[in-house]
Short mmCIF file of N, CA, C and O in Angstrom, two decimals:
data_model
loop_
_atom_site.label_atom_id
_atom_site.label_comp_id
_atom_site.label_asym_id
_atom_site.label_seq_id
_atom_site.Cartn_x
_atom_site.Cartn_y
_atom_site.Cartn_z
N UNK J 172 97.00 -24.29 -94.82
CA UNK J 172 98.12 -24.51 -93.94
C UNK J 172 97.81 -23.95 -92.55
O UNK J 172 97.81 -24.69 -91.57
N UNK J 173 97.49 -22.46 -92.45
CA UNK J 173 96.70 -22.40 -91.50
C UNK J 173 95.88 -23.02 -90.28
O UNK J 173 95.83 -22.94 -89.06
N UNK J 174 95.37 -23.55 -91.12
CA UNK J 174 93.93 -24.65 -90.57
C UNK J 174 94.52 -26.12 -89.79
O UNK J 174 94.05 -26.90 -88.96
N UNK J 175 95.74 -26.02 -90.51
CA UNK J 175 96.09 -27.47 -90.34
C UNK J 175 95.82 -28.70 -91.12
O UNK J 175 96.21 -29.86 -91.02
N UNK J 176 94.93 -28.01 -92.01
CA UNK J 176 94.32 -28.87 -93.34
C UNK J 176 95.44 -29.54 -94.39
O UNK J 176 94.89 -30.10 -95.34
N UNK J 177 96.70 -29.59 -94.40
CA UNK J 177 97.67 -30.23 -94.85
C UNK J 177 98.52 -30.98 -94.19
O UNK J 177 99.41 -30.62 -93.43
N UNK J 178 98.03 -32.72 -94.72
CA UNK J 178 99.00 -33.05 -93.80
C UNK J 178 100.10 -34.07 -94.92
O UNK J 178 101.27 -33.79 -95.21
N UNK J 179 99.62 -34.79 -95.21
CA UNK J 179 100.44 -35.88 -96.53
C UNK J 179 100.17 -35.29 -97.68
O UNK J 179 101.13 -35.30 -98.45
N UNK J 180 99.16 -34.75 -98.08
CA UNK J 180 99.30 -34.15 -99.48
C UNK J 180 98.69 -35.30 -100.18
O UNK J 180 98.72 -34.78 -101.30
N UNK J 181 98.16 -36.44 -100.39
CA UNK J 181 97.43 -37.26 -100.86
C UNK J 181 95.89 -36.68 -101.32
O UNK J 181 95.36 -37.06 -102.36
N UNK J 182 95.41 -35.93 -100.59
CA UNK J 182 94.44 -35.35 -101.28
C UNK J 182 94.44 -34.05 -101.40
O UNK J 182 93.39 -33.56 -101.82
N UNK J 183 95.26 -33.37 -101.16
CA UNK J 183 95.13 -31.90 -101.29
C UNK J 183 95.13 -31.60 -102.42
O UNK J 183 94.48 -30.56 -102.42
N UNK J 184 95.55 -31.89 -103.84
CA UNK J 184 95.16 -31.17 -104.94
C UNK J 184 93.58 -30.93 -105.32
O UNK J 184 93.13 -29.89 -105.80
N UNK J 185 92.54 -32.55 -104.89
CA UNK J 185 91.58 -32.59 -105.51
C UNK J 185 90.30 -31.67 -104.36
O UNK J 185 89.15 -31.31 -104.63
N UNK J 186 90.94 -31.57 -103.29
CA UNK J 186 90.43 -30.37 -102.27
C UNK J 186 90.67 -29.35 -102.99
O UNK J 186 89.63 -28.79 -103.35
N UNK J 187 91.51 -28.92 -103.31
CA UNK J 187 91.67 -27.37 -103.94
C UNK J 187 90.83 -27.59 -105.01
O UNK J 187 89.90 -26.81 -105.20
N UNK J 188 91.00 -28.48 -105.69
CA UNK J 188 90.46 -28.25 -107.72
C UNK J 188 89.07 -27.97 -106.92
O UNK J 188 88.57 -26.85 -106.86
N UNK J 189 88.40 -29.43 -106.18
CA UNK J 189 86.94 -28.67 -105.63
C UNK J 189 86.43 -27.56 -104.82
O UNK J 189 85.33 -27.02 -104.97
N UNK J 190 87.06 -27.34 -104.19
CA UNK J 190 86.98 -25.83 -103.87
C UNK J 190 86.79 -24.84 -104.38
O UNK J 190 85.68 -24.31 -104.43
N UNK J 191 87.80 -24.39 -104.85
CA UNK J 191 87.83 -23.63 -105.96
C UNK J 191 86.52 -23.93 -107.09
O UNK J 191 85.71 -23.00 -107.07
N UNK J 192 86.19 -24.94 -107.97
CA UNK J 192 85.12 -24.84 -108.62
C UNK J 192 83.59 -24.46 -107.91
O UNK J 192 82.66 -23.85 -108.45
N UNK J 193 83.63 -24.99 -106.59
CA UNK J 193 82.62 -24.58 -105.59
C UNK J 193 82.87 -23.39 -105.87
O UNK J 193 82.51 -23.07 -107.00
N UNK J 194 83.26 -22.79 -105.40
CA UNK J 194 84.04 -20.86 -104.49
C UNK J 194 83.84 -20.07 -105.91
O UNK J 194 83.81 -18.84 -105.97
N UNK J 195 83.73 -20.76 -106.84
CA UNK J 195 83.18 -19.82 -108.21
C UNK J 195 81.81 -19.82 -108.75
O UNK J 195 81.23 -18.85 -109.25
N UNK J 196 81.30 -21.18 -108.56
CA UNK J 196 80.15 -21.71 -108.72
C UNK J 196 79.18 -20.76 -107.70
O UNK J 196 78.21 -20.14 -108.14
N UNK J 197 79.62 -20.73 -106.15
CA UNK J 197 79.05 -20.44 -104.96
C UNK J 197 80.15 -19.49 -104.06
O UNK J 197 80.97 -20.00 -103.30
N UNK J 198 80.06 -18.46 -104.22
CA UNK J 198 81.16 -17.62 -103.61
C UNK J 198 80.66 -17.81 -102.00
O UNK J 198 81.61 -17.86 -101.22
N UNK J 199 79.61 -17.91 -101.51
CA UNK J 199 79.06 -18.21 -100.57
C UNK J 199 78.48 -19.26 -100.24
O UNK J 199 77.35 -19.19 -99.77
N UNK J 200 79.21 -20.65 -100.43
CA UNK J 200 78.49 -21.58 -99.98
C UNK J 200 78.05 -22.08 -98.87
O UNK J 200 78.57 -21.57 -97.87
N UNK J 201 76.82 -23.38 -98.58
CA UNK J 201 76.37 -23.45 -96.98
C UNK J 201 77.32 -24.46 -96.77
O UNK J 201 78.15 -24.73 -97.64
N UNK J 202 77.27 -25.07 -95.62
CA UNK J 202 78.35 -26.07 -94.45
C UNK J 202 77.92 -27.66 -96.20
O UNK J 202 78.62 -28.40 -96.88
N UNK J 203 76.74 -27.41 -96.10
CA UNK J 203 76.19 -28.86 -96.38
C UNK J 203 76.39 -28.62 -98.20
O UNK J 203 76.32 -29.71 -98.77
N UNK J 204 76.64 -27.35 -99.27
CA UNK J 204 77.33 -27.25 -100.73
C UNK J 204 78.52 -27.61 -99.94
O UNK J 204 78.90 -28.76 -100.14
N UNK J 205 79.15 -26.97 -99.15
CA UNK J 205 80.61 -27.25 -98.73
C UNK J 205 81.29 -29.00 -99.05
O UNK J 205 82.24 -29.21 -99.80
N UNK J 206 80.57 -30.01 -98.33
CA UNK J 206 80.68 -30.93 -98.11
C UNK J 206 80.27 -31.80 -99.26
O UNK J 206 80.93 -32.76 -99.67
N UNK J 207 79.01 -31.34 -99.80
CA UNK J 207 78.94 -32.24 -100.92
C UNK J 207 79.79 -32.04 -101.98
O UNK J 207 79.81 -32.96 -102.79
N UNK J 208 80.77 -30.74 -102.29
CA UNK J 208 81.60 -30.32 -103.00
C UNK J 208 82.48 -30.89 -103.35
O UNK J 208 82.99 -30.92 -104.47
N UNK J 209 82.91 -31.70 -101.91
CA UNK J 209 84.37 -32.42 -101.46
C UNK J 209 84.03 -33.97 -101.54
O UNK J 209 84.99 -34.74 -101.61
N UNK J 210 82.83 -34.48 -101.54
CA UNK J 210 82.80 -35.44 -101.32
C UNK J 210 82.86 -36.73 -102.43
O UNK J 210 82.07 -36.83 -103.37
N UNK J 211 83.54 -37.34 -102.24
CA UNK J 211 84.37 -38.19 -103.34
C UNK J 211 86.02 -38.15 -103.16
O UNK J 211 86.78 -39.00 -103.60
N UNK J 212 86.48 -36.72 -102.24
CA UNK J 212 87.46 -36.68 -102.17
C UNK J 212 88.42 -37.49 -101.19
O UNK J 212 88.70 -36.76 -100.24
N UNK J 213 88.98 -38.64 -101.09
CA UNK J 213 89.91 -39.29 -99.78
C UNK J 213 91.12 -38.99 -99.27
O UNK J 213 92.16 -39.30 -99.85
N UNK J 214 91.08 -38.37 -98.18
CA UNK J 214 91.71 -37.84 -97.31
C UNK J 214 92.51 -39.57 -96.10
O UNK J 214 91.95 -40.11 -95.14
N UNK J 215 93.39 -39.78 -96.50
CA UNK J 215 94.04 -40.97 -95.75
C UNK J 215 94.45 -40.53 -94.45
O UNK J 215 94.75 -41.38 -93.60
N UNK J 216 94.52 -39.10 -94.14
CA UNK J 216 94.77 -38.69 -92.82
C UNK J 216 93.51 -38.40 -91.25
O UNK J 216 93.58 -38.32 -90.03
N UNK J 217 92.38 -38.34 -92.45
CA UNK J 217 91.53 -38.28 -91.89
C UNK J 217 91.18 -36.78 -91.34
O UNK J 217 90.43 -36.79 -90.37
N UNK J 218 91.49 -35.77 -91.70
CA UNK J 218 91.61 -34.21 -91.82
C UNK J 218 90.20 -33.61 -92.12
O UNK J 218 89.97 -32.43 -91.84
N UNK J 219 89.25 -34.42 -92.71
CA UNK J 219 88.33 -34.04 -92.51
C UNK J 219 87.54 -32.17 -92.23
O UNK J 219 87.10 -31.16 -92.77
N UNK J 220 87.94 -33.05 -90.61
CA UNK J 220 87.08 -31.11 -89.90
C UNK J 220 87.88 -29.94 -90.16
O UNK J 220 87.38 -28.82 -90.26
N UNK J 221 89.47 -30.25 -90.31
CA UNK J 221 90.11 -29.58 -91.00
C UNK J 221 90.17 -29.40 -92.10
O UNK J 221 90.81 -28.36 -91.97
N UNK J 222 90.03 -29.52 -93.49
CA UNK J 222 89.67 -29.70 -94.39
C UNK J 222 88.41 -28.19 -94.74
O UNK J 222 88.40 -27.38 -95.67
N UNK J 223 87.53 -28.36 -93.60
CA UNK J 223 86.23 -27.77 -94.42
C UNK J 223 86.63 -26.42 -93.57
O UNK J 223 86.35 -25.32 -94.04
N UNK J 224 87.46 -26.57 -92.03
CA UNK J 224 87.99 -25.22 -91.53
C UNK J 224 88.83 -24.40 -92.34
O UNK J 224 88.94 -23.17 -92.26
N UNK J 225 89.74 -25.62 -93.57
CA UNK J 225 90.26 -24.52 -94.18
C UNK J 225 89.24 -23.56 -95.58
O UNK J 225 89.34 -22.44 -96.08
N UNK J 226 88.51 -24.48 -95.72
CA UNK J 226 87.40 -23.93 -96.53
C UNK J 226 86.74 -22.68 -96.19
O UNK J 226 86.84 -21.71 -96.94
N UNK J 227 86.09 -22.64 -95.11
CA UNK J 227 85.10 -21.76 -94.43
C UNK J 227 86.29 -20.53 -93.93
O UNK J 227 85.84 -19.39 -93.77
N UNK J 228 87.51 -20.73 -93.74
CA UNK J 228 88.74 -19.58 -93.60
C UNK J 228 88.78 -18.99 -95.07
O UNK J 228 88.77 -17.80 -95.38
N UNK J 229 88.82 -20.10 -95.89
CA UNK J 229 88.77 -19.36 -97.96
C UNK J 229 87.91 -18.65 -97.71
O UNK J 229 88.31 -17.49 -97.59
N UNK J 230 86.86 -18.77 -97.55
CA UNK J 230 85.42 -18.13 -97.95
C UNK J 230 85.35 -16.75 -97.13
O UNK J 230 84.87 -15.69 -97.52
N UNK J 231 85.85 -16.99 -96.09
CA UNK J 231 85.94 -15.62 -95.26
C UNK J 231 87.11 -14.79 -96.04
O UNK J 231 86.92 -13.68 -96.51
N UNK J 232 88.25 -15.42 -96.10
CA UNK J 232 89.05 -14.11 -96.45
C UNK J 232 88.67 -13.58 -98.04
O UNK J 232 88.84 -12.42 -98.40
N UNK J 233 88.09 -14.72 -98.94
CA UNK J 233 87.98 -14.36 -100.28
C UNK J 233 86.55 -12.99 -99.95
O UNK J 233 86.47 -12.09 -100.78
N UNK J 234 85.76 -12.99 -98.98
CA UNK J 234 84.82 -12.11 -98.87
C UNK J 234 85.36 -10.75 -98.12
O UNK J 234 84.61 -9.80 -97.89
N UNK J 235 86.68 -10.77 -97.76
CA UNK J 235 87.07 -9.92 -96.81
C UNK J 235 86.83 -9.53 -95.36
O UNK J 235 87.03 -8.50 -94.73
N UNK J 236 86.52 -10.26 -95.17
CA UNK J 236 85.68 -10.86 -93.83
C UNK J 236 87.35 -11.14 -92.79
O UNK J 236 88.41 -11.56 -93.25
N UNK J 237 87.12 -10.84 -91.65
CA UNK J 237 88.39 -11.38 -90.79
C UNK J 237 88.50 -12.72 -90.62
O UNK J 237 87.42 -13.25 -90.89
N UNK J 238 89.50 -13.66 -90.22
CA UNK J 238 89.65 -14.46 -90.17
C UNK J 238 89.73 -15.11 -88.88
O UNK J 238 90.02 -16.29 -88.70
N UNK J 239 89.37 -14.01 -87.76
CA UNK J 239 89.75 -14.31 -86.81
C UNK J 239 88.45 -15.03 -86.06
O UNK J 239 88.57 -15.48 -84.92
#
């Protein structure tokens, strides 16, 4: 929400389910696990760069890392 990564909700569950299996699989994943993670997933809004901003914000706060 943050990120702006929600906008219709059409794909946001299967963003999270992959995420999340990434983010356990790879607590630290690169830009390019990131993407292949998600990919299959359709986004009708086209959210995209948002999408992986809200990712790379997970990954920071799940590491404790600032967000800023």
């Amino acid at each position: 929400v943050d990120e702006g990564a929600m906008q219709c909700g059409y794909c946001v569950p299967g963003m999270v389910l992959n995420t999340v299996a990434l983010l356990r699989r790879k607590p630290r994943p690169t830009e390019t696990e990131i993407v292949e993670a998600l990919n299959g997933n359709l986004c009708r809004c086209c959210g995209y760069p948002r999408i992986l901003a809200a990712v790379r914000r997970a990954i920071q706060i799940s590491q404790g890392e600032s967000s800023a």
